[in-house]
Coordinates of C-alpha atoms and ligand atoms in Angstrom, one line a residue:
Chain A
M1 CA 16.2 -13.1 20.3
K2 CA 15.8 -9.4 19.4
I3 CA 13.1 -8.0 17.2
L4 CA 13.2 -4.5 15.9
V5 CA 10.0 -2.9 14.6
A6 CA 10.3 0.0 12.2
F7 CA 7.5 2.5 12.5
K8 CA 6.9 5.9 11.1
I9 CA 5.5 8.9 13.1
L10 CA 3.6 11.3 10.9
P11 CA 0.8 13.9 11.1
D12 CA -2.7 12.4 11.7
D13 CA -4.4 12.5 8.3
Q14 CA -7.8 12.9 10.0
D15 CA -6.7 16.4 10.9
I16 CA -5.2 17.5 7.5
R17 CA -7.3 20.4 6.1
V18 CA -7.5 21.6 2.6
A19 CA -6.7 25.4 2.5
A20 CA -8.5 27.7 0.2
D21 CA -5.7 27.7 -2.3
G22 CA -5.9 23.9 -2.5
S23 CA -2.7 23.3 -0.4
L24 CA -2.7 20.9 2.5
D25 CA -2.7 22.4 6.0
F26 CA -1.0 20.3 8.5
S27 CA -1.1 22.8 11.4
K28 CA -3.8 21.0 13.3
A29 CA -2.5 17.4 12.6
K30 CA -0.7 15.9 15.6
P31 CA 2.0 13.3 15.3
I32 CA 0.8 9.7 15.5
V33 CA 2.1 6.2 14.8
S34 CA 1.4 5.5 11.1
S35 CA -1.7 3.3 11.3
Y36 CA -0.5 0.0 9.8
D37 CA 2.8 0.1 11.7
A38 CA 0.7 -0.4 14.8
N39 CA -0.2 -3.8 13.5
A40 CA 3.5 -4.6 13.0
M41 CA 4.1 -3.6 16.6
E42 CA 1.4 -5.9 17.8
E43 CA 2.8 -8.8 15.9
A44 CA 6.3 -8.0 17.2
A45 CA 4.9 -8.0 20.8
Q46 CA 3.1 -11.3 20.3
L47 CA 6.2 -13.0 18.7
A48 CA 8.3 -11.7 21.5
K49 CA 5.9 -13.0 24.1
A50 CA 6.0 -16.4 22.5
C51 CA 9.8 -16.7 22.5
G52 CA 10.9 -14.3 25.2
A53 CA 12.5 -11.8 22.8
E54 CA 13.2 -8.1 23.3
V55 CA 11.2 -5.7 21.1
V56 CA 12.8 -2.4 20.1
G57 CA 10.9 0.3 18.2
I58 CA 13.0 2.2 15.7
T59 CA 11.9 5.4 13.9
V60 CA 13.3 8.3 11.9
G61 CA 11.8 11.7 11.3
S62 CA 12.0 15.4 12.0
S63 CA 12.3 16.9 15.5
A64 CA 8.5 16.9 15.6
I65 CA 8.5 13.1 16.2
D66 CA 10.3 13.6 19.5
D67 CA 6.9 14.2 21.1
S68 CA 6.3 12.8 24.6
K69 CA 2.7 11.8 23.8
V70 CA 3.4 9.9 20.6
K71 CA 6.5 8.2 22.2
K72 CA 4.4 7.0 25.1
N73 CA 1.7 5.8 22.6
A74 CA 4.3 3.8 20.7
L75 CA 5.8 2.3 23.9
S76 CA 2.4 1.3 25.1
R77 CA 2.0 -1.1 22.2
G78 CA 4.2 -3.8 23.6
L79 CA 7.7 -2.4 22.9
D80 CA 10.4 -2.7 25.5
R81 CA 12.3 0.5 24.4
L82 CA 12.6 3.0 21.6
V83 CA 15.5 4.2 19.5
M84 CA 15.0 7.2 17.3
V85 CA 16.7 9.7 15.1
A86 CA 14.7 12.9 15.3
D87 CA 16.4 15.5 13.2
D88 CA 14.9 18.2 11.0
T89 CA 17.0 17.1 8.0
C90 CA 15.1 13.8 8.3
D91 CA 11.7 15.4 7.4
N92 CA 10.0 13.7 4.5
L93 CA 12.9 11.6 3.4
D94 CA 12.5 9.3 0.4
S95 CA 12.7 5.5 0.9
H96 CA 16.4 5.3 0.1
A97 CA 17.4 7.9 2.6
T98 CA 15.0 6.6 5.2
A99 CA 16.5 3.2 4.9
A100 CA 20.0 4.7 5.3
V101 CA 19.1 6.2 8.6
L102 CA 17.3 3.1 9.8
T103 CA 20.4 1.2 8.9
Q104 CA 22.4 3.4 11.2
I105 CA 20.0 2.5 14.0
A106 CA 20.0 -1.2 13.2
E107 CA 23.8 -1.3 13.1
K108 CA 23.9 0.2 16.6
E109 CA 21.4 -2.4 17.7
A110 CA 23.6 -5.2 16.4
G111 CA 22.5 -8.7 17.1
W112 CA 18.9 -8.3 15.9
D113 CA 17.2 -11.3 14.4
L114 CA 14.2 -9.8 12.8
I115 CA 13.0 -6.4 11.7
L116 CA 9.3 -6.0 11.2
C117 CA 7.8 -3.3 9.1
G118 CA 4.2 -2.2 8.4
D119 CA 2.4 -2.6 5.1
G120 CA 3.3 0.9 4.1
S121 CA 3.5 4.4 5.6
A122 CA 0.2 6.3 5.7
D123 CA 1.7 9.3 3.7
N124 CA 3.8 7.6 1.0
Y125 CA 2.5 4.1 1.0
A126 CA 5.4 3.3 -1.2
Q127 CA 6.1 -0.2 0.3
Q128 CA 9.8 0.5 -0.3
V129 CA 11.5 1.3 3.0
D130 CA 11.4 -2.3 4.1
V131 CA 13.1 -3.7 1.0
Q132 CA 15.6 -0.8 0.8
L133 CA 16.5 -1.4 4.4
A134 CA 16.9 -5.2 3.7
A135 CA 19.2 -4.3 0.8
A136 CA 21.3 -1.9 2.9
L137 CA 21.7 -4.5 5.7
G138 CA 22.3 -7.4 3.3
A139 CA 19.4 -9.3 4.7
P140 CA 16.6 -11.2 2.9
S141 CA 13.2 -9.6 2.9
V142 CA 9.6 -10.6 2.2
N143 CA 6.5 -8.4 1.9
G144 CA 2.8 -8.9 2.2
V145 CA 3.1 -11.3 5.1
T146 CA 0.0 -12.4 6.9
S147 CA 1.5 -14.9 9.4
I148 CA 4.9 -15.6 10.8
K149 CA 6.0 -18.9 12.5
L150 CA 9.3 -18.9 14.4
Q151 CA 11.6 -21.9 13.8
D152 CA 15.1 -22.7 14.4
G153 CA 17.2 -20.0 12.7
C154 CA 14.5 -19.1 10.3
I155 CA 10.9 -18.1 10.0
V156 CA 8.1 -19.5 7.8
C157 CA 5.9 -16.7 6.4
E158 CA 2.6 -16.8 4.7
R159 CA 2.2 -14.0 2.2
A160 CA -0.8 -12.7 0.2
L161 CA 0.2 -12.0 -3.4
E162 CA -2.2 -10.6 -6.0
S163 CA -3.5 -14.0 -7.1
S164 CA -1.9 -16.5 -4.8
I165 CA -0.9 -17.3 -1.3
E166 CA 2.8 -18.2 -1.0
T167 CA 4.5 -19.9 2.0
V168 CA 8.2 -19.0 2.2
E169 CA 11.0 -19.9 4.5
V170 CA 13.2 -17.0 5.3
S171 CA 16.6 -17.4 7.1
L172 CA 17.3 -15.0 10.0
P173 CA 18.3 -12.2 10.3
A174 CA 15.6 -10.9 7.9
V175 CA 13.3 -7.9 7.2
V176 CA 9.6 -8.7 7.0
S177 CA 6.8 -6.4 6.1
V178 CA 3.4 -7.5 7.4
T179 CA -0.2 -6.7 6.3
P180 CA -2.6 -5.3 8.9
S181 CA -4.5 -8.6 9.0
I182 CA -1.5 -10.2 10.8
A183 CA -2.5 -8.9 14.2
E184 CA -5.1 -6.4 15.4
A185 CA -3.5 -3.2 16.8
R186 CA -4.2 -2.9 20.5
V187 CA -6.0 0.0 22.1
P188 CA -3.5 0.9 24.8
G189 CA -5.1 0.9 28.2
M190 CA -4.2 3.3 31.2
K191 CA -1.8 0.7 32.6
D192 CA 0.0 0.3 29.3
I193 CA 0.4 4.1 29.0
L194 CA 1.7 4.5 32.6
A195 CA 4.2 1.7 32.1
A196 CA 5.3 3.2 28.8
G197 CA 6.4 6.4 30.6
K198 CA 9.1 4.4 32.4
K199 CA 10.5 2.7 29.3
P200 CA 13.9 3.8 27.9
V201 CA 14.0 6.1 24.9
E202 CA 17.3 6.8 23.1
A203 CA 17.7 9.5 20.6
L204 CA 20.7 9.0 18.3
V205 CA 22.7 11.8 16.6
L206 CA 22.3 11.5 12.8
E207 CA 25.5 10.1 11.4
T208 CA 24.2 9.2 7.9
D209 CA 25.0 11.2 4.8
L210 CA 21.7 12.0 3.3
S211 CA 21.1 12.8 -0.3
A212 CA 17.6 13.0 -1.8
S213 CA 16.8 10.9 -4.9
V214 CA 13.4 12.4 -5.4
E215 CA 12.3 16.0 -5.5
V216 CA 8.8 17.0 -4.7
V217 CA 7.5 19.4 -7.3
S218 CA 4.1 20.0 -5.8
V219 CA 1.5 18.7 -3.3
K220 CA -2.2 19.8 -3.4
A221 CA -5.7 18.5 -2.8
P222 CA -7.0 16.5 -5.8
D223 CA -9.9 17.8 -7.9
Q224 CA -12.9 16.0 -6.7
A225 CA -15.7 14.8 -8.9
S226 CA -18.6 17.1 -8.1
R227 CA -21.5 15.2 -6.8
A228 CA -25.1 16.3 -6.1
C229 CA -24.9 15.3 -2.4
E230 CA -28.7 15.1 -2.0
V231 CA -28.9 13.6 1.4
L232 CA -32.3 12.4 2.8
E233 CA -33.5 10.8 5.9
A234 CA -34.3 7.2 4.8
G235 CA -37.6 7.3 6.7
E236 CA -38.7 10.4 5.0
D237 CA -41.6 10.2 2.7
R238 CA -40.6 8.7 -0.7
A239 CA -36.9 9.0 0.0
I240 CA -36.3 5.3 -0.9
E241 CA -38.4 5.6 -4.1
K242 CA -36.4 8.6 -5.2
V243 CA -33.1 6.9 -4.8
A244 CA -34.4 3.7 -6.4
A245 CA -35.5 5.8 -9.4
A246 CA -32.1 7.4 -9.7
I247 CA -30.4 3.9 -9.6
R248 CA -32.8 2.7 -12.3
A249 CA -32.0 5.8 -14.4
A250 CA -28.3 5.2 -14.1
L251 CA -28.4 1.6 -15.3
Chain B
M1 CA 20.1 7.8 -27.3
T2 CA 18.0 7.0 -24.3
K3 CA 17.2 3.6 -23.0
A4 CA 14.2 2.4 -20.9
M5 CA 13.9 -0.9 -19.1
V6 CA 10.6 -2.5 -18.3
I7 CA 10.2 -5.1 -15.5
A8 CA 6.9 -7.0 -15.4
E9 CA 5.3 -10.3 -14.3
H10 CA 2.1 -10.2 -16.3
V11 CA 1.8 -10.0 -20.0
D12 CA -0.7 -7.2 -20.1
A13 CA 1.4 -5.0 -17.9
A14 CA 4.5 -5.9 -19.9
R15 CA 2.8 -4.8 -23.1
E16 CA 1.5 -1.5 -21.8
L17 CA 4.8 -0.6 -20.0
C18 CA 6.8 -1.4 -23.1
A19 CA 4.4 0.8 -25.1
G20 CA 5.0 3.6 -22.6
A21 CA 8.8 3.0 -22.6
R22 CA 8.8 3.3 -26.4
S23 CA 7.1 6.8 -26.0
L24 CA 9.9 7.8 -23.6
A25 CA 13.1 6.3 -25.0
D26 CA 14.8 5.2 -28.2
E27 CA 15.6 1.8 -27.0
V28 CA 13.4 -0.6 -25.0
V29 CA 14.6 -3.6 -23.0
L30 CA 12.0 -5.9 -21.4
V31 CA 12.6 -8.1 -18.4
A32 CA 9.6 -10.5 -18.3
F33 CA 8.6 -13.0 -15.7
C34 CA 5.9 -14.2 -18.1
A35 CA 5.6 -14.9 -21.8
A36 CA 6.8 -11.7 -23.7
P37 CA 4.1 -10.0 -25.8
D38 CA 4.9 -10.0 -29.5
N39 CA 6.9 -7.2 -31.0
C40 CA 7.1 -5.0 -27.9
A41 CA 10.8 -4.4 -27.2
D42 CA 14.2 -4.3 -28.8
R43 CA 15.5 -6.9 -26.5
V44 CA 13.6 -9.3 -24.2
A45 CA 15.2 -11.1 -21.2
A46 CA 12.8 -13.8 -20.2
V47 CA 13.7 -14.8 -16.7
E48 CA 12.8 -18.4 -15.5
V49 CA 12.5 -18.6 -11.8
P50 CA 13.8 -22.0 -10.7
S51 CA 11.3 -24.0 -8.8
G52 CA 11.5 -23.4 -5.0
C53 CA 13.0 -19.9 -5.6
A54 CA 11.1 -16.7 -5.1
L55 CA 10.5 -14.2 -7.8
D56 CA 11.6 -11.5 -5.3
D57 CA 15.1 -12.9 -5.4
A58 CA 15.4 -12.1 -9.1
Y59 CA 17.2 -8.9 -8.1
A60 CA 20.5 -10.8 -7.9
T61 CA 20.1 -11.8 -11.5
L62 CA 19.0 -8.4 -12.6
I63 CA 21.6 -6.2 -10.9
P64 CA 24.4 -7.1 -13.3
F65 CA 22.0 -6.8 -16.3
L66 CA 20.8 -3.4 -15.1
E67 CA 24.4 -2.3 -14.8
E68 CA 25.3 -3.6 -18.2
E69 CA 22.3 -2.0 -19.9
G70 CA 22.4 1.3 -18.0
P71 CA 18.9 2.5 -18.7
E72 CA 17.9 6.1 -17.8
V73 CA 14.4 5.0 -17.0
V74 CA 13.0 1.8 -15.4
L75 CA 9.2 1.2 -15.5
V76 CA 8.0 -1.6 -13.2
E77 CA 4.6 -3.3 -12.8
P78 CA 3.2 -2.5 -9.3
T79 CA 2.8 -6.0 -7.8
K80 CA 4.2 -7.0 -4.4
R81 CA 7.0 -9.0 -5.9
M82 CA 7.9 -6.5 -8.6
K83 CA 8.0 -3.7 -5.9
S84 CA 10.4 -5.8 -4.0
V85 CA 12.6 -6.4 -7.0
A86 CA 12.4 -2.7 -7.9
G87 CA 13.4 -1.7 -4.3
R88 CA 16.5 -3.9 -4.4
L89 CA 17.6 -2.5 -7.8
A90 CA 17.0 1.1 -6.6
A91 CA 19.0 0.4 -3.4
Y92 CA 21.8 -0.8 -5.6
M93 CA 21.6 2.3 -7.8
G94 CA 21.4 4.6 -4.8
T95 CA 18.0 5.9 -5.7
A96 CA 14.4 5.6 -4.6
V97 CA 11.5 4.2 -6.7
I98 CA 8.6 6.6 -7.2
T99 CA 5.6 4.3 -6.7
D100 CA 2.1 3.9 -8.0
V101 CA 2.5 6.6 -10.7
A102 CA -0.9 7.6 -12.2
A103 CA 0.5 10.0 -14.8
L104 CA 4.0 10.6 -16.1
E105 CA 5.0 13.7 -18.0
D106 CA 8.5 15.1 -18.7
G107 CA 9.8 12.9 -15.9
V108 CA 7.3 14.4 -13.4
A109 CA 5.3 11.6 -11.8
R110 CA 1.9 12.2 -10.3
G111 CA 0.8 10.0 -7.4
M112 CA -1.2 10.0 -4.3
Y113 CA -0.2 11.4 -0.9
Y114 CA -1.9 10.2 2.3
G115 CA -4.0 7.8 0.3
G116 CA -5.6 10.4 -1.8
V117 CA -5.9 13.3 0.6
G118 CA -3.3 15.0 -1.6
Q119 CA -2.0 14.7 -5.1
R120 CA 1.8 14.8 -5.3
D121 CA 4.1 15.5 -8.3
Q122 CA 7.6 14.2 -7.9
R123 CA 10.7 14.1 -10.0
P124 CA 13.7 11.8 -9.6
T125 CA 17.1 13.6 -9.2
T126 CA 19.3 10.6 -9.9
S127 CA 20.6 9.4 -13.3
C128 CA 18.4 6.4 -13.3
A129 CA 14.7 7.1 -12.8
M130 CA 12.6 4.2 -11.4
Y131 CA 8.9 4.2 -11.3
T132 CA 6.1 1.6 -10.6
I133 CA 3.3 2.5 -12.9
Q134 CA -0.5 2.0 -12.5
P135 CA -2.4 0.2 -15.2
G136 CA -3.8 2.6 -17.9
V137 CA -1.1 5.3 -17.8
F138 CA 0.2 4.2 -21.2
A139 CA -3.1 2.8 -22.6
E140 CA -2.8 5.1 -25.6
C141 CA 0.8 4.1 -26.5
V142 CA 1.8 1.5 -29.0
P143 CA 4.6 -1.0 -28.4
S144 CA 7.1 -2.0 -31.1
G145 CA 10.4 -3.9 -31.4
E146 CA 12.0 -7.0 -32.7
N147 CA 12.0 -8.9 -29.4
Q148 CA 15.6 -10.0 -29.7
V149 CA 16.1 -12.7 -27.0
V150 CA 18.6 -12.3 -24.2
V151 CA 19.3 -15.2 -21.9
L152 CA 19.9 -14.5 -18.2
D153 CA 21.0 -17.3 -16.0
W154 CA 19.4 -17.3 -12.5
V155 CA 21.7 -16.0 -9.8
A156 CA 20.7 -16.9 -6.3
P157 CA 21.3 -14.2 -3.6
A158 CA 23.2 -15.1 -0.5
A159 CA 20.3 -15.7 1.8
A160 CA 17.7 -16.9 -0.7
L161 CA 14.0 -17.2 0.1
K162 CA 12.6 -20.8 -0.1
V163 CA 9.1 -21.0 -1.5
L164 CA 7.5 -24.0 0.3
S165 CA 4.1 -23.8 -1.4
T166 CA 1.9 -21.6 -3.6
T167 CA -1.9 -21.8 -3.5
P168 CA -3.9 -19.8 -6.1
I169 CA -6.5 -17.6 -4.7
E170 CA -9.9 -18.7 -6.0
K171 CA -11.8 -15.6 -7.1
K172 CA -15.4 -16.3 -6.4
G173 CA -18.3 -14.2 -7.4
V174 CA -18.6 -11.2 -9.6
D175 CA -15.6 -9.4 -11.1
L176 CA -16.1 -6.0 -9.4
T177 CA -13.9 -4.2 -11.9
K178 CA -16.4 -5.1 -14.7
A179 CA -19.7 -5.0 -12.8
D180 CA -22.3 -2.4 -13.5
V181 CA -23.3 -2.2 -9.8
V182 CA -21.1 -2.5 -6.8
V183 CA -22.5 -2.5 -3.3
A184 CA -19.6 -1.7 -1.0
V185 CA -19.9 -2.6 2.7
G186 CA -17.9 -1.2 5.6
R187 CA -17.6 -1.5 9.3
G188 CA -21.3 -0.7 9.7
F189 CA -21.6 -4.5 9.1
G190 CA -20.6 -6.5 12.1
S191 CA -21.2 -10.1 11.0
A192 CA -21.6 -12.4 8.0
E193 CA -25.4 -12.6 8.6
E194 CA -25.7 -8.9 8.5
L195 CA -24.0 -8.9 5.0
Q196 CA -27.0 -10.7 3.5
V197 CA -28.9 -7.4 2.9
A198 CA -26.0 -6.2 0.8
E199 CA -25.8 -9.5 -1.1
D200 CA -29.5 -9.3 -1.8
L201 CA -29.3 -5.7 -3.1
A202 CA -26.3 -6.5 -5.3
A203 CA -28.0 -9.7 -6.6
S204 CA -31.2 -7.9 -7.5
L205 CA -29.2 -5.5 -9.7
G206 CA -26.9 -8.1 -11.2
G207 CA -23.9 -6.6 -9.4
G208 CA -21.3 -7.6 -6.8
V209 CA -20.4 -6.9 -3.2
G210 CA -17.1 -5.2 -2.4
C211 CA -15.9 -3.7 0.9
T212 CA -13.6 -1.4 2.8
R213 CA -10.1 -2.6 3.9
P214 CA -10.9 -3.2 7.6
L215 CA -13.8 -5.5 6.6
A216 CA -11.3 -7.7 4.7
E217 CA -8.3 -7.4 6.9
G218 CA -9.2 -7.4 10.6
A219 CA -12.9 -8.2 10.6
D220 CA -12.2 -10.9 8.0
L221 CA -15.8 -10.8 6.8
M222 CA -14.9 -10.4 3.2
P223 CA -12.2 -11.9 1.0
A224 CA -9.0 -9.7 0.8
E225 CA -9.4 -9.4 -3.0
T226 CA -12.7 -7.6 -2.7
Y227 CA -11.6 -4.5 -0.9
I228 CA -11.7 -1.2 -2.8
G229 CA -9.4 1.7 -2.4
V230 CA -5.9 3.1 -2.7
S231 CA -4.3 -0.3 -1.9
G232 CA -7.1 -2.5 -3.3
L233 CA -9.4 -2.5 -6.3
V234 CA -10.2 0.5 -8.4
V235 CA -13.7 0.2 -9.7
A236 CA -16.0 2.4 -11.9
P237 CA -19.4 0.9 -12.0
K238 CA -22.5 2.7 -13.2
V239 CA -23.9 2.5 -9.7
Y240 CA -21.8 2.4 -6.5
V241 CA -23.7 1.9 -3.2
A242 CA -21.5 2.8 -0.3
A243 CA -23.2 1.1 2.7
G244 CA -22.1 1.4 6.3
L245 CA -18.8 3.0 5.5
S246 CA -17.5 6.4 6.5
G247 CA -16.0 7.6 3.3
Q248 CA -12.3 7.9 4.1
M249 CA -10.2 9.1 1.1
Q250 CA -8.2 5.8 1.1
H251 CA -11.4 4.1 0.2
M252 CA -13.1 6.7 -1.9
V253 CA -10.2 7.0 -4.4
G254 CA -11.1 3.4 -5.4
C255 CA -14.6 4.4 -6.6
A256 CA -14.2 8.1 -7.6
K257 CA -14.9 7.3 -11.2
S258 CA -18.2 5.6 -10.6
G259 CA -21.4 6.8 -12.3
L260 CA -24.0 7.3 -9.6
V261 CA -22.8 7.1 -6.0
V262 CA -25.4 6.3 -3.3
A263 CA -24.4 6.4 0.4
V264 CA -26.2 4.8 3.3
N265 CA -25.0 5.7 6.7
K266 CA -26.7 6.1 10.1
D267 CA -24.5 9.1 10.9
K268 CA -25.6 12.2 9.1
N269 CA -22.2 13.7 9.5
A270 CA -20.3 10.8 7.8
P271 CA -17.8 12.2 5.3
V272 CA -19.3 9.9 2.6
F273 CA -22.3 12.2 2.4
K274 CA -20.1 14.9 0.9
Q275 CA -19.0 12.5 -1.8
C276 CA -22.3 11.0 -3.0
D277 CA -25.0 11.9 -5.4
Y278 CA -27.7 10.5 -3.1
G279 CA -27.4 9.8 0.6
L280 CA -29.8 7.9 2.8
I281 CA -29.5 8.5 6.5
G282 CA -30.4 5.3 8.3
D283 CA -29.5 1.8 9.3
V284 CA -28.2 -0.5 6.6
A285 CA -30.2 -3.3 8.1
T286 CA -33.5 -1.6 7.1
V287 CA -32.5 0.8 4.3
L288 CA -30.9 -1.8 2.0
P289 CA -33.9 -4.2 2.1
A290 CA -36.2 -1.3 1.5
L291 CA -34.1 -0.3 -1.6
T292 CA -34.1 -3.9 -2.8
A293 CA -37.9 -4.0 -2.5
A294 CA -38.3 -0.6 -4.3
L295 CA -36.1 -1.8 -7.2
S296 CA -37.8 -5.1 -7.7
Ligands
LIG1 C1 -1.9 3.1 4.0 C2 -3.3 2.9 4.1 C3 -4.0 2.3 3.1 C4 -5.4 2.1 3.1 N1 -6.0 1.6 2.1 C5 -7.4 1.4 2.1 C6 -8.1 0.9 1.0 O1 -7.5 0.6 -0.1 N2 -9.4 0.7 1.1 C7 -10.1 1.0 2.2 O2 -11.3 0.8 2.2 N3 -9.5 1.5 3.3 C8 -8.1 1.7 3.3 N4 -7.5 2.2 4.4 C9 -8.3 2.4 5.6 C10 -9.0 3.7 5.6 O3 -8.2 4.7 6.0 C11 -10.2 3.6 6.6 O4 -9.8 3.2 7.8 C12 -11.3 2.7 6.1 O5 -11.6 2.9 4.8 C13 -12.5 2.8 7.0 O6 -13.4 1.7 6.8 P1 -15.0 1.9 7.1 O7 -15.5 3.0 6.4 O8 -15.6 0.5 6.8 O9 -15.0 2.0 8.7 P2 -15.3 3.3 9.6 O10 -14.5 4.4 9.2 O11 -15.3 2.8 11.0 O12 -16.8 3.6 9.2 C14 -17.9 2.9 9.5 C15 -19.2 3.7 9.2 O13 -20.3 2.9 9.3 C16 -21.4 3.6 9.9 N5 -22.3 2.7 10.5 C17 -22.1 1.9 11.6 N6 -23.2 1.1 11.8 C18 -24.1 1.4 10.8 C19 -25.4 0.9 10.5 N7 -25.9 -0.1 11.2 N8 -26.0 1.4 9.4 C20 -25.4 2.4 8.7 N9 -24.2 2.9 8.9 C21 -23.5 2.4 10.0 C22 -20.7 4.6 10.8 O14 -21.5 5.8 11.0 C23 -19.4 4.9 10.1 O15 -19.5 6.0 9.3 C24 -6.1 2.5 4.3 C25 -5.4 3.1 5.4 C26 -4.1 3.3 5.3 C27 -3.4 3.9 6.5
LIG2 N1 10.6 7.2 8.9 C1 10.4 5.9 9.2 N2 10.9 5.4 10.4 C2 10.7 4.1 10.7 N3 10.2 3.2 9.9 C3 9.7 3.6 8.7 C4 9.8 5.0 8.3 N4 9.2 5.1 7.0 C5 8.8 3.9 6.7 N5 9.1 3.0 7.7 C6 8.8 1.5 7.7 O1 8.7 1.0 6.4 C7 7.4 0.6 6.0 C8 7.2 0.9 4.5 O2 7.2 2.3 4.4 P1 6.9 3.1 2.9 O3 8.0 2.5 2.0 O4 7.1 4.5 3.2 O5 5.5 2.7 2.5 C9 6.5 1.3 7.0 O6 5.3 0.6 7.2 C10 7.4 1.3 8.2 O7 7.3 0.0 8.9

C-alpha cells in the first residue's frame, strides 16, 4: 500500500508583522509545515505502520519551500520520502492550480491508494485543494474526517459535519482530508531529525500549465476594534472588584 | 441578462443566498438540499439524496445542470458537504472557489488570510465566479421569485461514497451564539476538573462556556461544536471572558464583535492582553473563583 500526504509549506504566521502602512511583512517568517497538515502526516504515519505502507510527502510551492530545514522537519514526521515541485511560478497558487500541480506529482507516483490532506492550509484555509485534487484524479473524496479504518479495498471514515457524525465507506484509491483531532502531531526528536536527513527528496520540474482563476486585489491587516487594554495584576488591590464592576456594567 | 445559482443545504442559508443572488443577477436558480423557502428563486431544483448516498456526491447530478444553466455567479453555503460539492463543480469549470466570503462588492470578495492576520480582497478571473458565503453577508437583501420546480434525477458518480450511519450531534448546554456571557477556555486548562471554575463563572452570569480549537480537538476537553474562531463559532456576547488562552488571531476573530472583553492569563506578555478591555494577570484557578465571588 502507498499513502501520499499532501502538505503545504508556508511562512510561519507567528512571525508575520504588520508594517506601518498596514501591509503584511513576511520578511521574518520562515517556511514551516502548515500546522494542520502535520496532523495528516501523523495519521499517514500511523496508518502506514499498521499496514506496512510507504508514506510519501507531496508538496507544491515557490522555490522558498526548497529549504533544508523545513524539508528535514517534514521528513522527521514519519514520511519515507518527499516529492516536491518548488518553482517560483507556484507561489500563492489558487486551489485549482495547486491541485493541477499535485496531480502531476500523484500521476508520477502512480499506484497510490490513499492521499491524505490536512483540514485546510494555514493561509487560505479554503478546504478546496483536497476536493479539487480528487476531481482531477477522478477519485472519491471525503472531508472533515476524524478517524480512518483500513479495510479490504476501501476505508471506513468517521466525519464530523456541522450537526451530525457520519460514517462513510470510501473505495480506494481516494483522497481524504482529516481534522486535527485525528492524530496529535508529533514533536520530532533528535533521532527523527537525524534520520530525516538521509531520506530521499525528489524535486520535479513543473510540467503543468498554470492559469490563475483568482486575482488578489489587496491584502492588508484588518482594522481592529480598539479596546481599553487595562491590564492589572490579579493580586493587586481591588483589581478583581474593578473588573467585576465592569462586567456588571456591561450586562 | 445575468444568472446566479445558489446551492444550499439549510433553509435559512438558501433564503439569504437567494436574496443576495437577486441583488446580483436578473435570474436566480436555487439548488436546495432542504425544503425551498417560499418565493425565493425563479427556478428551484430540489435534490433528494437517496438513502445510503452522500450529499457530497450530488456533484455528479449538478454538473450537467450547471452546464445547462450556465450561471455567471454561483453562491454556496459554507458547510463541509457544500464546500465539497462546490469544489467539484469548480474543478469541472476550471476555476477555484473563493471561500468564506465576508463581503462581496462588484465581484470583489473580502475574506480572511492566515486566519485573520490579514484581510484579503480577491476577484475571480474566470467566466463563472464561485463563492462560499458567510451568513449575514446578504442579510439586508430580499428574495423573490416564482419557485418554478425543476426535477433533477440523482446521478451517482463512478466511485460513490456509501453512508453507513448518521448520528446527530446532541448540542448540550447554552447556545453560545445567543448568550450574553461567554467564558472561553484555552490550553491554560489541563483537565476536566480544572474547567469547573469556568463553568461556575459562566453559570453565575447565566452564560455558557466556549473554548479554543486545541481544547476541543486534541485535548478533547470540550465538545467540538463549542470552539470559537475562524473555523468555529462566531460569537458576540455582551461579555467575553478569555481565560487561559493566548489570543491568537484564529481564535480572536471569533469574538471580535463582543461587548466587553476580559482576559485572564498568567503570562503578562500574552497577545490577548492587547485585545481586551480588562486584563487580569494571574492563574485561572484562583482568578476565576475570585471573579465569581465578587460578582455574586
Ligand atoms: C487553519 C487554522 C484554523 C484555526 N482555527 C482556530 C479556531 O477557529 N479557533 C481557535 O481557537 N483556534 C484556531 N486555530 C488554532 C490557533 O492558531 C491557536 O493555536 C489556538 O487558538 C491556541 O489556543 P490556546 O490559546 O488555547 O493555546 P495556547 O496558545 O497554548 O495558549 C495557552 C495560554 O494559556 C496561558 N496559561 C497557561 N496556564 C495558565 C493558567 N494556569 N492560568 C492562566 N493562564 C494560563 C498561557 O500563558 C498561554 O497564553 C487555528 C489554526 C489554524 C492553523
Ligand atoms: N501547496 C500545497 N502543496 C501540497 N498540499 C497542499 C497545498 N495546498 C494545500 N494542500 C493540501 O490541501 C489541503 C487543503 O488546502 P486549502 O484548500 O488551501 O485549505 C491542505 O490541508 C493540504 O493538505
